């Protein structure tokens, strides 16, 4: 950690991609250090990103820790800072500090079957785990990705997901039927049930809108997944990232320090203040 | 180091502290606030309207400035505080006990360079409470005492025409050594009088939190109690409770822009407030603490449950300011007592 935790490092935007257009627009950014190197991170950790003059926002790091050259972020246009991100051009310089929070215990999952269940922009926080597991494919048994968007235009990382099909089972879904859509039609929790995943020697990792997570977990429990086999991430508004500004706590713990990654066995005992 | 100082010599002592910027309570427009000392001080204040937390954690401070000419990378300039040594006189024991609590927050997990740069240059000269300065005092309920020295560098005790002066820390000794000749050694009679004054101070009746030790577990058990909403119904979300509190530390970080092109501005930290609806509101509009009940619960549980679970002590020091200052009569002692006595 640097001496002054609040002073961001400068990073240049090297790549921008429109993932999703329209009201729930998502863009993917890759940033590289202006000088020196960026911090190392683990799967699931976040970074505080700055656009000077607009402010800071805590964003999940969406690239694998194995990639050292850049850090990737996929940002939905919702608030002041995220909207400013959507105005950026390649070459622009932002601020970055981190990494913050805990991480997915990926190394503990070697030898297991992995089920990833994402919805909307909830694919971004689990993308580092997916891509790390794929890069270390031999360490894991079957890898399955369930991912859904409201419509086919809300599916992010579409190209990358198609590429994954060589080594991973990918099941895409959209909420309502559309002409030409070959994947599942319906909500993500139902898409999971449709494939009847086996809880034996498995870990399920889910991230997405809170309502989706709730029903995914209910369904996983029905399928026989134990609470300890289910992992998710939570988010809360954050300002400092180091457990001092006082707003992201759930009970006694600050999500920016003790989260964002929780097993359902841990999370279900916490007050629902997220 | 224990000494006696004649009351009439306190201004001489302060004059001798030329290496310190001295602040003391002053009555201005009917409100007691800490002011830089110029001339005579009087240490007959009840308690200051605001706590002295701002000496180490000011209401607004600049983290860094930024400048950017279009097409070029921004230039950041770190603004670490360079404050002179401060001596803050007249700090009541409850506010003294706020200091180590703030120290914990700003140094747990990661050190806060801005807080620490200021904190290391502040010495607190406390004043024991011979009788409770406010009808809402409850320091004894939360592990404190009217004669506590916790967080203080020097403790003064009013003994009529003189102060009993006790150095608590090295910083406190330095303050006393700066005026060595003004102090005399306490006689046996004065030692005895101090004990007497302190014993009487502790014996004064105060407001009472009925089960402070049981509070963390009971608050946890009553997280979903309907009492929260009921008790918070009158809350107007003004935030005076946290503004006045000696231990409330929540803050916001924002960019202030002086000029848009070329961009010129600064990133600032300001006090923030858990009683404001947008404190926790996500940019999506979702708010994990969406009503006043949830926000009152956060304030009370933070002080009597979460902080205790993390650091083994209550975050409340019993100053009573949030009770006295609340425009709608929300009373933390009553709230804690009601919730902890609630069976369900």
Coordinates of C-alpha atoms in Angstrom, one line a residue:
Chain A
X1 CA 0.0 0.0 0.0
X2 CA 1.3 3.5 -0.8
X3 CA 1.9 6.0 2.0
X4 CA -1.0 8.1 1.0
X5 CA -3.9 5.7 0.4
X6 CA -6.1 8.5 -0.9
X7 CA -3.8 9.6 -3.7
X8 CA -4.6 7.7 -6.9
X9 CA -2.1 6.5 -9.4
X10 CA -2.6 7.7 -13.0
X11 CA -3.7 5.2 -15.7
X12 CA -4.3 5.7 -19.3
X13 CA -7.4 4.2 -21.1
X14 CA -6.0 1.9 -23.7
X15 CA -9.2 0.3 -25.0
X16 CA -12.9 1.0 -24.9
X17 CA -15.6 -1.3 -26.1
X18 CA -19.3 -0.8 -26.1
X19 CA -20.8 -3.9 -24.5
X20 CA -24.4 -2.9 -24.2
X21 CA -26.2 0.1 -25.8
X22 CA -29.3 1.9 -24.7
X23 CA -30.6 2.8 -21.2
X24 CA -28.5 0.3 -19.4
X25 CA -25.4 1.0 -21.4
X26 CA -22.2 -0.9 -20.4
X27 CA -18.7 -0.1 -21.7
X28 CA -15.5 -2.0 -21.1
X29 CA -12.3 -0.1 -20.4
X30 CA -8.8 -1.4 -20.2
X31 CA -6.3 0.9 -18.4
X32 CA -2.5 0.8 -18.3
X33 CA -0.2 2.7 -15.9
X34 CA 1.0 6.1 -17.0
X35 CA 4.2 5.5 -15.1
X36 CA 5.6 2.3 -13.5
X37 CA 3.2 -0.5 -12.9
X38 CA -0.3 -1.0 -11.4
X39 CA -0.9 -2.9 -8.2
X40 CA -1.5 -6.7 -8.4
X41 CA -4.9 -7.9 -7.5
X42 CA -6.9 -11.1 -6.8
X43 CA -10.1 -12.4 -8.3
X44 CA -13.0 -10.5 -7.0
X45 CA -11.2 -7.4 -5.7
X46 CA -12.2 -3.9 -6.6
X47 CA -10.5 -0.6 -7.4
X48 CA -11.5 3.0 -6.8
X49 CA -11.5 4.8 -10.1
X50 CA -11.3 8.6 -10.5
X51 CA -12.3 11.0 -13.1
X52 CA -10.7 14.2 -11.9
X53 CA -13.3 16.8 -11.5
X54 CA -16.2 14.3 -11.3
X55 CA -15.1 12.0 -8.4
X56 CA -14.5 8.4 -7.5
X57 CA -16.4 5.2 -7.8
X58 CA -15.6 1.7 -6.6
X59 CA -15.6 -0.8 -9.5
X60 CA -14.9 -4.5 -9.7
X61 CA -11.8 -5.4 -11.5
X62 CA -13.0 -7.5 -14.4
X63 CA -9.7 -8.9 -15.7
X64 CA -7.8 -11.9 -14.5
X65 CA -4.9 -11.4 -12.0
X66 CA -2.8 -13.3 -14.6
X67 CA -3.0 -10.3 -16.9
X68 CA -0.5 -7.8 -15.6
X69 CA -0.4 -5.4 -18.6
X70 CA -3.8 -3.8 -18.0
X71 CA -6.8 -3.9 -15.7
X72 CA -10.2 -4.2 -17.1
X73 CA -13.5 -2.6 -15.9
X74 CA -17.0 -2.9 -17.3
X75 CA -19.0 0.0 -16.2
X76 CA -22.8 0.6 -16.5
X77 CA -23.8 4.2 -17.0
X78 CA -25.9 5.0 -13.9
X79 CA -24.4 7.8 -11.8
X80 CA -22.2 10.8 -11.9
X81 CA -18.8 9.1 -12.2
X82 CA -20.0 6.1 -14.3
X83 CA -21.6 8.5 -16.8
X84 CA -18.3 10.4 -17.0
X85 CA -16.6 7.1 -17.8
X86 CA -18.9 6.7 -20.8
X87 CA -17.6 10.0 -22.2
X88 CA -14.0 8.9 -22.1
X89 CA -11.9 8.3 -25.2
X90 CA -8.8 6.1 -25.7
X91 CA -5.8 7.9 -24.4
X92 CA -7.6 9.7 -21.6
X93 CA -6.1 9.5 -18.2
X94 CA -8.0 8.4 -15.1
X95 CA -7.0 7.8 -11.5
X96 CA -6.9 4.4 -9.9
X97 CA -6.2 3.2 -6.3
X98 CA -6.6 -0.3 -4.8
X99 CA -6.9 -3.2 -4.7
X100 CA -9.7 -3.3 -2.2
X101 CA -11.6 -6.1 -0.5
X102 CA -11.3 -9.8 -0.2
X103 CA -11.2 -12.3 -3.1
X104 CA -12.7 -15.6 -4.3
X105 CA -10.7 -18.6 -2.9
X106 CA -10.0 -19.9 -6.4
X107 CA -7.0 -22.0 -5.4
X108 CA -9.2 -23.9 -2.9
X109 CA -11.5 -24.9 -5.7
X110 CA -9.0 -26.9 -7.6
X111 CA -10.3 -30.3 -8.6
X112 CA -13.9 -29.2 -8.4
X113 CA -16.7 -28.5 -10.9
X114 CA -17.4 -24.8 -11.1
X115 CA -20.8 -23.3 -12.0
X116 CA -20.8 -19.5 -12.7
X117 CA -24.2 -17.9 -12.7
X118 CA -24.4 -14.3 -13.8
X119 CA -27.0 -11.7 -14.8
X120 CA -26.7 -8.3 -16.4
X121 CA -23.5 -6.5 -15.4
X122 CA -23.0 -9.1 -12.7
X123 CA -20.8 -11.0 -15.2
X124 CA -18.0 -8.5 -14.7
X125 CA -17.1 -9.3 -11.0
X126 CA -16.9 -13.0 -11.7
X127 CA -15.2 -12.7 -15.1
X128 CA -11.7 -12.7 -13.5
X129 CA -12.6 -16.1 -11.9
X130 CA -13.9 -17.5 -15.1
X131 CA -10.9 -16.4 -17.2
X132 CA -8.5 -17.5 -14.5
X133 CA -10.1 -20.9 -14.3
X134 CA -10.0 -21.2 -18.1
X135 CA -6.4 -20.2 -18.2
X136 CA -5.7 -22.9 -15.6
X137 CA -8.2 -25.3 -17.2
X138 CA -6.4 -28.5 -16.0
X139 CA -6.8 -27.6 -12.4
X140 CA -10.6 -27.8 -12.6
X141 CA -13.2 -30.4 -13.6
X142 CA -16.2 -29.2 -15.5
X143 CA -16.7 -25.5 -15.8
X144 CA -20.2 -24.2 -16.6
X145 CA -21.3 -20.6 -17.2
X146 CA -24.9 -19.5 -17.0
X147 CA -25.4 -15.9 -18.0
X148 CA -28.5 -13.9 -18.8
X149 CA -29.5 -10.5 -19.9
X150 CA -32.9 -8.9 -20.1
X151 CA -32.7 -8.9 -23.9
X152 CA -30.1 -10.2 -26.4
X153 CA -28.8 -6.6 -26.6
X154 CA -28.0 -6.7 -22.8
X155 CA -25.6 -9.6 -23.1
X156 CA -22.1 -8.4 -22.4
X157 CA -18.8 -10.1 -23.3
X158 CA -20.6 -11.8 -26.1
X159 CA -17.6 -12.5 -28.3
X160 CA -15.5 -13.7 -25.3
X161 CA -18.3 -15.9 -24.1
X162 CA -18.5 -17.6 -27.6
X163 CA -14.8 -18.2 -27.4
X164 CA -15.1 -19.9 -24.1
X165 CA -17.3 -22.6 -25.6
X166 CA -14.1 -24.6 -26.6
X167 CA -13.4 -25.5 -23.0
X168 CA -16.5 -24.4 -21.0
X169 CA -20.2 -25.1 -21.1
X170 CA -21.9 -21.8 -21.8
X171 CA -25.6 -21.3 -21.4
X172 CA -26.9 -17.9 -22.4
X173 CA -30.4 -16.7 -21.6
X174 CA -32.7 -13.8 -22.1
X175 CA -35.8 -12.9 -20.2
X176 CA -38.3 -13.0 -23.1
X177 CA -38.2 -14.9 -26.4
X178 CA -36.8 -13.0 -29.3
X179 CA -36.6 -14.0 -33.0
X180 CA -33.4 -15.8 -33.8
X181 CA -32.4 -16.4 -30.2
X182 CA -31.2 -20.0 -29.7
X183 CA -30.5 -20.0 -26.0
X184 CA -32.8 -20.2 -23.1
X185 CA -35.7 -17.8 -22.7
X186 CA -36.6 -16.9 -19.1
X187 CA -35.0 -15.7 -16.0
X188 CA -31.5 -16.8 -14.9
X189 CA -32.7 -18.8 -11.9
X190 CA -35.0 -20.9 -14.2
X191 CA -32.2 -21.3 -16.7
X192 CA -30.1 -22.9 -14.0
X193 CA -32.9 -25.3 -13.0
X194 CA -33.4 -26.2 -16.7
X195 CA -29.9 -27.7 -16.8
X196 CA -30.2 -29.4 -13.4
X197 CA -26.6 -28.9 -12.2
X198 CA -25.2 -31.5 -9.9
X199 CA -23.9 -30.3 -6.5
X200 CA -21.4 -33.1 -6.1
X201 CA -17.9 -31.8 -5.7
X202 CA -19.1 -28.4 -7.0
X203 CA -18.9 -24.7 -6.3
X204 CA -21.5 -22.2 -7.6
X205 CA -20.5 -18.6 -8.0
X206 CA -23.3 -16.1 -8.6
X207 CA -23.5 -12.4 -9.3
X208 CA -26.2 -10.1 -10.7
X209 CA -29.2 -8.1 -9.6
X210 CA -30.1 -8.8 -5.9
X211 CA -33.4 -10.4 -6.8
X212 CA -31.7 -12.7 -9.3
X213 CA -29.1 -13.7 -6.7
X214 CA -31.9 -14.5 -4.2
X215 CA -33.7 -16.9 -6.5
X216 CA -30.5 -18.4 -7.8
X217 CA -29.5 -19.3 -4.3
X218 CA -33.0 -20.7 -3.5
X219 CA -32.8 -22.9 -6.5
X220 CA -29.2 -24.0 -5.8
X221 CA -30.4 -25.0 -2.3
X222 CA -33.2 -27.0 -3.9
X223 CA -30.8 -28.7 -6.2
X224 CA -28.8 -29.8 -3.1
X225 CA -26.1 -27.2 -3.1
X226 CA -25.0 -26.5 0.5
X227 CA -24.6 -22.9 1.7
X228 CA -20.8 -23.4 1.8
X229 CA -20.8 -24.3 -1.8
X230 CA -22.4 -21.1 -2.9
X231 CA -20.4 -17.8 -3.4
X232 CA -21.7 -14.4 -4.3
X233 CA -20.6 -10.8 -4.1
X234 CA -22.4 -7.8 -2.6
X235 CA -22.0 -4.1 -3.3
X236 CA -22.7 -1.0 -1.3
X237 CA -21.9 2.7 -1.8
X238 CA -18.3 3.4 -0.9
X239 CA -16.1 6.4 -0.6
X240 CA -12.8 5.4 1.1
X241 CA -12.3 1.7 0.4
X242 CA -10.5 1.2 3.7
X243 CA -13.2 0.9 6.3
X244 CA -13.3 4.4 7.5
X245 CA -15.9 6.5 5.7
X246 CA -18.6 4.5 7.4
X247 CA -21.2 3.7 4.8
X248 CA -20.7 0.3 3.3
X249 CA -21.0 -1.7 6.5
X250 CA -23.3 -4.7 6.8
X251 CA -23.4 -5.2 10.5
X252 CA -20.0 -4.8 12.0
X253 CA -18.0 -5.4 8.8
X254 CA -17.2 -3.0 6.1
X255 CA -17.9 -4.5 2.6
X256 CA -14.8 -2.7 1.2
X257 CA -12.6 -4.6 3.6
X258 CA -14.4 -7.9 4.5
X259 CA -16.3 -8.2 1.3
X260 CA -17.3 -8.1 -1.5
X261 CA -17.0 -11.9 -1.7
X262 CA -19.1 -14.0 0.7
X263 CA -20.1 -17.6 0.8
X264 CA -23.9 -17.9 1.3
X265 CA -23.1 -19.7 4.6
X266 CA -21.5 -16.4 5.9
X267 CA -23.8 -14.0 4.2
X268 CA -27.1 -15.5 5.3
X269 CA -26.3 -14.6 8.9
X270 CA -25.7 -11.0 8.1
X271 CA -28.4 -8.3 8.3
X272 CA -29.8 -7.6 4.8
X273 CA -28.3 -4.1 4.5
X274 CA -27.0 -4.3 1.0
Chain B
X1 CA 3.9 14.4 37.0
X2 CA 1.5 16.0 39.5
X3 CA 1.5 19.7 40.3
X4 CA -0.6 22.6 41.7
X5 CA -1.3 25.7 39.7
X6 CA -3.0 28.7 41.2
X7 CA -6.0 29.5 39.0
X8 CA -5.0 33.1 38.5
X9 CA -1.8 31.8 36.8
X10 CA -3.5 29.8 34.1
X11 CA -3.1 32.7 31.6
X12 CA 0.6 32.9 32.4
X13 CA 0.9 29.2 31.7
X14 CA -0.8 29.6 28.3
X15 CA 1.4 32.6 27.5
X16 CA 4.5 30.4 28.2
X17 CA 3.2 27.9 25.6
X18 CA 4.7 29.9 22.7
X19 CA 5.6 26.8 20.8
X20 CA 1.9 25.7 20.8
X21 CA -1.2 27.2 19.2
X22 CA -3.5 27.2 22.2
X23 CA -7.3 26.8 21.9
X24 CA -9.8 26.9 24.7
X25 CA -13.6 27.1 25.0
X26 CA -15.0 30.6 24.6
X27 CA -18.6 31.8 24.8
X28 CA -19.7 33.4 21.5
X29 CA -23.3 34.3 20.7
X30 CA -24.4 32.0 23.5
X31 CA -22.5 29.0 22.2
X32 CA -19.4 27.5 23.7
X33 CA -16.8 26.7 21.0
X34 CA -13.1 26.1 20.9
X35 CA -11.3 29.3 19.9
X36 CA -7.7 30.3 19.6
X37 CA -6.7 31.9 22.8
X38 CA -6.0 35.6 22.8
X39 CA -6.0 37.0 26.3
X40 CA -7.6 35.5 29.3
X41 CA -9.4 32.1 29.3
X42 CA -12.2 30.9 31.5
X43 CA -12.6 27.2 32.2
X44 CA -16.1 27.4 33.6
X45 CA -17.9 26.1 30.5
X46 CA -20.5 23.4 30.8
X47 CA -19.3 21.5 27.7
X48 CA -18.5 22.9 24.4
X49 CA -21.4 22.9 21.9
X50 CA -19.2 20.9 19.4
X51 CA -16.7 18.3 20.4
X52 CA -13.0 18.9 19.7
X53 CA -12.8 16.1 17.1
X54 CA -12.2 18.7 14.4
X55 CA -8.6 19.3 15.6
X56 CA -7.5 16.0 14.1
X57 CA -10.5 15.5 11.7
X58 CA -11.6 18.8 10.3
X59 CA -15.0 19.3 8.8
X60 CA -13.4 19.9 5.4
X61 CA -9.9 19.2 4.3
X62 CA -8.1 19.0 1.0
X63 CA -6.6 15.6 0.0
X64 CA -4.9 16.9 -3.2
X65 CA -5.3 19.4 -6.0
X66 CA -5.6 18.5 -9.6
X67 CA -5.0 20.4 -12.8
X68 CA -5.4 19.3 -16.4
X69 CA -4.9 20.9 -19.7
X70 CA -6.9 19.1 -22.4
X71 CA -5.0 16.4 -24.1
X72 CA -2.4 16.1 -21.3
X73 CA -2.4 13.9 -18.3
X74 CA -3.7 15.5 -15.0
X75 CA -1.2 16.8 -12.5
X76 CA -1.9 15.9 -8.9
X77 CA -0.5 17.7 -6.0
X78 CA -0.7 16.0 -2.6
X79 CA -1.7 18.4 0.2
X80 CA -0.7 16.8 3.5
X81 CA -1.5 19.0 6.5
X82 CA 1.3 20.8 8.1
X83 CA -0.3 22.0 11.3
X84 CA 1.5 23.7 14.2
X85 CA 1.5 22.0 17.6
X86 CA -1.9 22.5 19.2
X87 CA -2.7 22.6 22.9
X88 CA -6.5 22.3 23.4
X89 CA -7.6 23.4 26.9
X90 CA -10.7 22.5 28.8
X91 CA -11.5 19.1 27.1
X92 CA -14.1 17.2 29.1
X93 CA -13.4 13.6 29.9
X94 CA -16.1 12.3 27.5
X95 CA -14.4 14.1 24.6
X96 CA -11.0 12.9 25.8
X97 CA -12.4 9.4 25.5
X98 CA -13.5 10.2 21.9
X99 CA -9.8 10.6 20.9
X100 CA -8.6 7.0 21.3
X101 CA -11.8 5.9 19.5
X102 CA -11.0 8.1 16.5
X103 CA -7.4 6.9 16.6
X104 CA -8.7 3.4 16.2
X105 CA -10.9 4.1 13.3
X106 CA -8.2 6.1 11.4
X107 CA -5.5 3.5 12.0
X108 CA -7.3 0.2 11.9
X109 CA -6.4 -1.8 8.8
X110 CA -4.8 1.1 6.9
X111 CA -3.3 4.3 8.4
X112 CA -4.9 7.6 7.4
X113 CA -2.1 10.0 6.6
X114 CA -4.3 13.2 6.9
X115 CA -5.7 12.3 10.3
X116 CA -2.3 11.2 11.7
X117 CA -0.5 14.3 10.4
X118 CA -2.9 16.5 12.4
X119 CA -3.4 14.2 15.4
X120 CA 0.3 13.9 16.2
X121 CA 0.4 17.7 16.7
X122 CA -2.6 18.0 19.1
X123 CA -2.3 17.7 22.9
X124 CA -5.5 17.7 24.9
X125 CA -5.6 19.4 28.3
X126 CA -8.6 18.0 30.0
X127 CA -10.8 19.4 32.7
X128 CA -12.4 16.9 35.1
X129 CA -16.2 17.4 35.6
X130 CA -16.7 18.1 39.3
X131 CA -20.4 17.9 38.6
X132 CA -22.1 16.8 35.3
X133 CA -22.0 19.7 33.0
X134 CA -25.2 18.6 31.2
X135 CA -28.4 17.0 32.4
X136 CA -27.9 14.5 29.6
X137 CA -24.4 13.3 30.8
X138 CA -24.1 9.5 31.0
X139 CA -20.3 8.8 30.9
X140 CA -20.5 6.4 33.8
X141 CA -22.8 4.1 31.8
X142 CA -20.3 3.7 29.0
X143 CA -17.1 2.9 30.9
X144 CA -16.1 6.5 31.3
X145 CA -16.0 8.8 34.3
X146 CA -16.1 12.5 35.1
X147 CA -12.5 12.1 36.1
X148 CA -11.3 9.9 33.3
X149 CA -7.9 10.7 31.8
X150 CA -8.4 8.4 28.8
X151 CA -7.3 10.3 25.6
X152 CA -6.0 13.3 27.5
X153 CA -2.4 14.6 27.8
X154 CA -3.0 16.6 30.9
X155 CA -5.8 16.5 33.4
X156 CA -6.9 19.6 35.3
X157 CA -9.1 19.4 38.3
X158 CA -10.8 22.5 39.7
X159 CA -10.0 22.8 43.4
X160 CA -11.5 26.2 44.2
X161 CA -8.7 28.7 43.8
X162 CA -6.2 26.3 42.2
X163 CA -6.0 23.5 39.7
X164 CA -4.6 20.1 40.4
X165 CA -2.6 19.4 37.2
X166 CA -1.6 15.9 36.2
X167 CA 0.5 15.0 33.2
X168 CA -0.9 11.9 31.5
X169 CA 1.5 11.6 28.5
X170 CA 4.9 12.8 27.4
X171 CA 3.2 15.5 25.4
X172 CA 1.4 16.6 28.6
X173 CA 4.7 16.7 30.5
X174 CA 6.2 19.0 27.8
X175 CA 3.3 21.4 28.2
X176 CA 3.9 21.6 31.9
X177 CA 7.7 21.8 31.6
X178 CA 7.3 24.9 29.4
X179 CA 6.1 26.7 32.5
X180 CA 8.0 24.8 35.1
X181 CA 8.3 27.7 37.7
X182 CA 4.6 28.4 37.8
X183 CA 3.7 25.0 39.4
X184 CA 4.2 23.9 42.9
X185 CA 4.2 20.3 44.3
X186 CA 1.0 19.2 45.8
X187 CA 0.9 18.9 49.5
X188 CA -0.6 15.9 51.3
X189 CA -3.7 18.0 52.0
X190 CA -4.1 18.8 48.3
X191 CA -3.7 15.2 47.3
X192 CA -6.4 14.4 49.8
X193 CA -8.6 17.2 48.5
X194 CA -8.2 15.8 44.9
X195 CA -9.4 12.4 46.0
X196 CA -12.3 14.0 47.7
X197 CA -13.3 16.1 44.7
X198 CA -13.0 13.1 42.4
X199 CA -15.0 10.9 44.7
X200 CA -17.8 13.5 44.8
X201 CA -17.6 13.9 41.0
X202 CA -18.2 10.2 40.4
X203 CA -21.0 10.2 43.0
X204 CA -23.2 12.7 41.2
X205 CA -26.3 11.1 39.6
X206 CA -26.3 10.9 35.8
X207 CA -28.5 9.5 33.1
X208 CA -28.2 5.8 32.8
X209 CA -27.9 3.2 30.1
X210 CA -29.3 0.2 32.0
X211 CA -27.4 -2.7 30.4
X212 CA -24.4 -1.4 28.5
X213 CA -22.5 -4.7 28.7
X214 CA -25.5 -6.6 27.4
X215 CA -26.2 -4.0 24.7
X216 CA -24.1 -5.5 21.9
X217 CA -25.8 -8.9 22.0
X218 CA -29.3 -7.5 22.7
X219 CA -29.1 -4.9 19.9
X220 CA -28.0 -7.7 17.5
X221 CA -30.9 -9.8 18.6
X222 CA -33.3 -6.9 18.1
X223 CA -32.1 -5.8 14.7
X224 CA -35.5 -6.4 13.2
X225 CA -37.5 -4.9 16.0
X226 CA -40.4 -2.6 15.1
X227 CA -39.2 -0.2 17.8
X228 CA -36.6 1.2 15.4
X229 CA -39.2 2.6 13.1
X230 CA -41.4 3.7 15.9
X231 CA -38.6 5.6 17.7
X232 CA -37.3 7.2 14.5
X233 CA -40.7 8.4 13.3
X234 CA -40.0 12.0 14.4
X235 CA -36.5 12.1 12.9
X236 CA -36.2 14.9 10.3
X237 CA -32.8 13.6 9.2
X238 CA -31.0 16.9 10.1
X239 CA -27.9 15.0 11.2
X240 CA -27.1 17.2 14.2
X241 CA -26.6 14.1 16.3
X242 CA -23.5 12.9 14.4
X243 CA -22.3 16.5 13.7
X244 CA -22.0 17.1 17.5
X245 CA -20.7 13.6 18.4
X246 CA -17.1 13.3 19.5
X247 CA -16.7 9.9 17.9
X248 CA -18.8 10.1 14.7
X249 CA -16.2 9.8 11.9
X250 CA -18.1 9.1 8.7
X251 CA -17.0 11.2 5.8
X252 CA -17.5 11.9 2.2
X253 CA -14.9 12.5 -0.6
X254 CA -15.8 14.8 -3.4
X255 CA -14.1 16.8 -6.2
X256 CA -14.5 20.5 -6.1
X257 CA -14.0 22.2 -9.4
X258 CA -12.8 25.8 -9.6
X259 CA -12.3 25.8 -13.3
X260 CA -13.6 23.5 -16.0
X261 CA -11.2 24.2 -18.9
X262 CA -8.4 24.0 -18.2
X263 CA -9.5 21.7 -15.3
X264 CA -8.5 22.9 -11.9
X265 CA -9.9 21.7 -8.6
X266 CA -9.3 19.6 -5.6
X267 CA -10.4 16.4 -3.9
X268 CA -11.8 17.1 -0.5
X269 CA -12.9 15.2 2.5
X270 CA -15.9 16.5 4.5
X271 CA -17.8 15.1 7.4
X272 CA -20.8 13.0 6.3
X273 CA -23.8 11.7 8.1
X274 CA -25.4 8.3 8.4
X275 CA -28.8 10.0 9.0
X276 CA -28.9 11.3 5.4
X277 CA -30.9 9.2 3.0
X278 CA -28.3 9.5 0.2
X279 CA -25.4 8.4 2.5
X280 CA -25.9 4.8 1.4
X281 CA -28.0 5.2 -1.7
X282 CA -26.6 3.3 -4.7
X283 CA -26.4 5.1 -8.0
X284 CA -29.2 2.7 -9.1
X285 CA -31.5 4.3 -6.6
X286 CA -31.5 1.2 -4.4
X287 CA -31.0 2.2 -0.7
X288 CA -30.0 -0.5 1.8
X289 CA -31.0 1.9 4.7
X290 CA -34.0 3.4 3.1
X291 CA -36.0 4.7 6.1
X292 CA -35.3 6.7 9.2
X293 CA -35.7 3.6 11.4
X294 CA -32.8 1.8 9.6
X295 CA -30.7 4.9 9.9
X296 CA -31.3 5.4 13.6
X297 CA -30.5 1.7 14.1
X298 CA -27.3 2.2 12.2
X299 CA -26.2 5.2 14.4
X300 CA -27.1 3.4 17.6
X301 CA -25.9 -0.1 16.6
X302 CA -22.6 1.4 15.4
X303 CA -22.0 2.9 18.8
X304 CA -23.3 0.1 21.0
X305 CA -22.8 -3.0 18.9
X306 CA -20.6 -2.9 15.8
X307 CA -17.8 -0.8 17.3
X308 CA -17.9 -3.0 20.4
X309 CA -17.7 -6.2 18.3
X310 CA -14.7 -4.7 16.4
X311 CA -12.8 -3.0 19.2
X312 CA -14.2 -4.2 22.5
X313 CA -15.5 -0.8 23.6
X314 CA -18.6 1.3 23.1
X315 CA -18.1 4.0 20.6
X316 CA -20.4 6.3 22.6
X317 CA -18.7 8.3 25.4
X318 CA -21.8 9.6 27.1
X319 CA -21.5 13.3 26.4
X320 CA -25.2 13.6 25.7
X321 CA -24.8 16.2 22.9
X322 CA -26.9 14.2 20.5
X323 CA -29.8 14.2 23.0
X324 CA -29.5 17.9 23.9
X325 CA -29.1 18.9 20.2
X326 CA -31.9 16.8 18.7
X327 CA -34.7 19.1 17.5
X328 CA -37.3 16.3 17.8
X329 CA -36.2 14.7 21.1
X330 CA -34.6 11.5 20.0
X331 CA -32.7 10.3 23.0
X332 CA -29.9 7.6 22.6
X333 CA -30.2 6.6 26.2
X334 CA -33.9 5.9 25.9
X335 CA -33.5 4.2 22.6
X336 CA -30.8 1.8 23.8
X337 CA -32.8 1.1 27.0
X338 CA -36.0 0.5 25.1
X339 CA -34.4 -1.8 22.5
X340 CA -32.4 -3.8 25.0
X341 CA -35.4 -4.2 27.3
X342 CA -37.5 -5.3 24.3
X343 CA -38.2 -9.0 24.7
X344 CA -38.8 -10.0 21.1

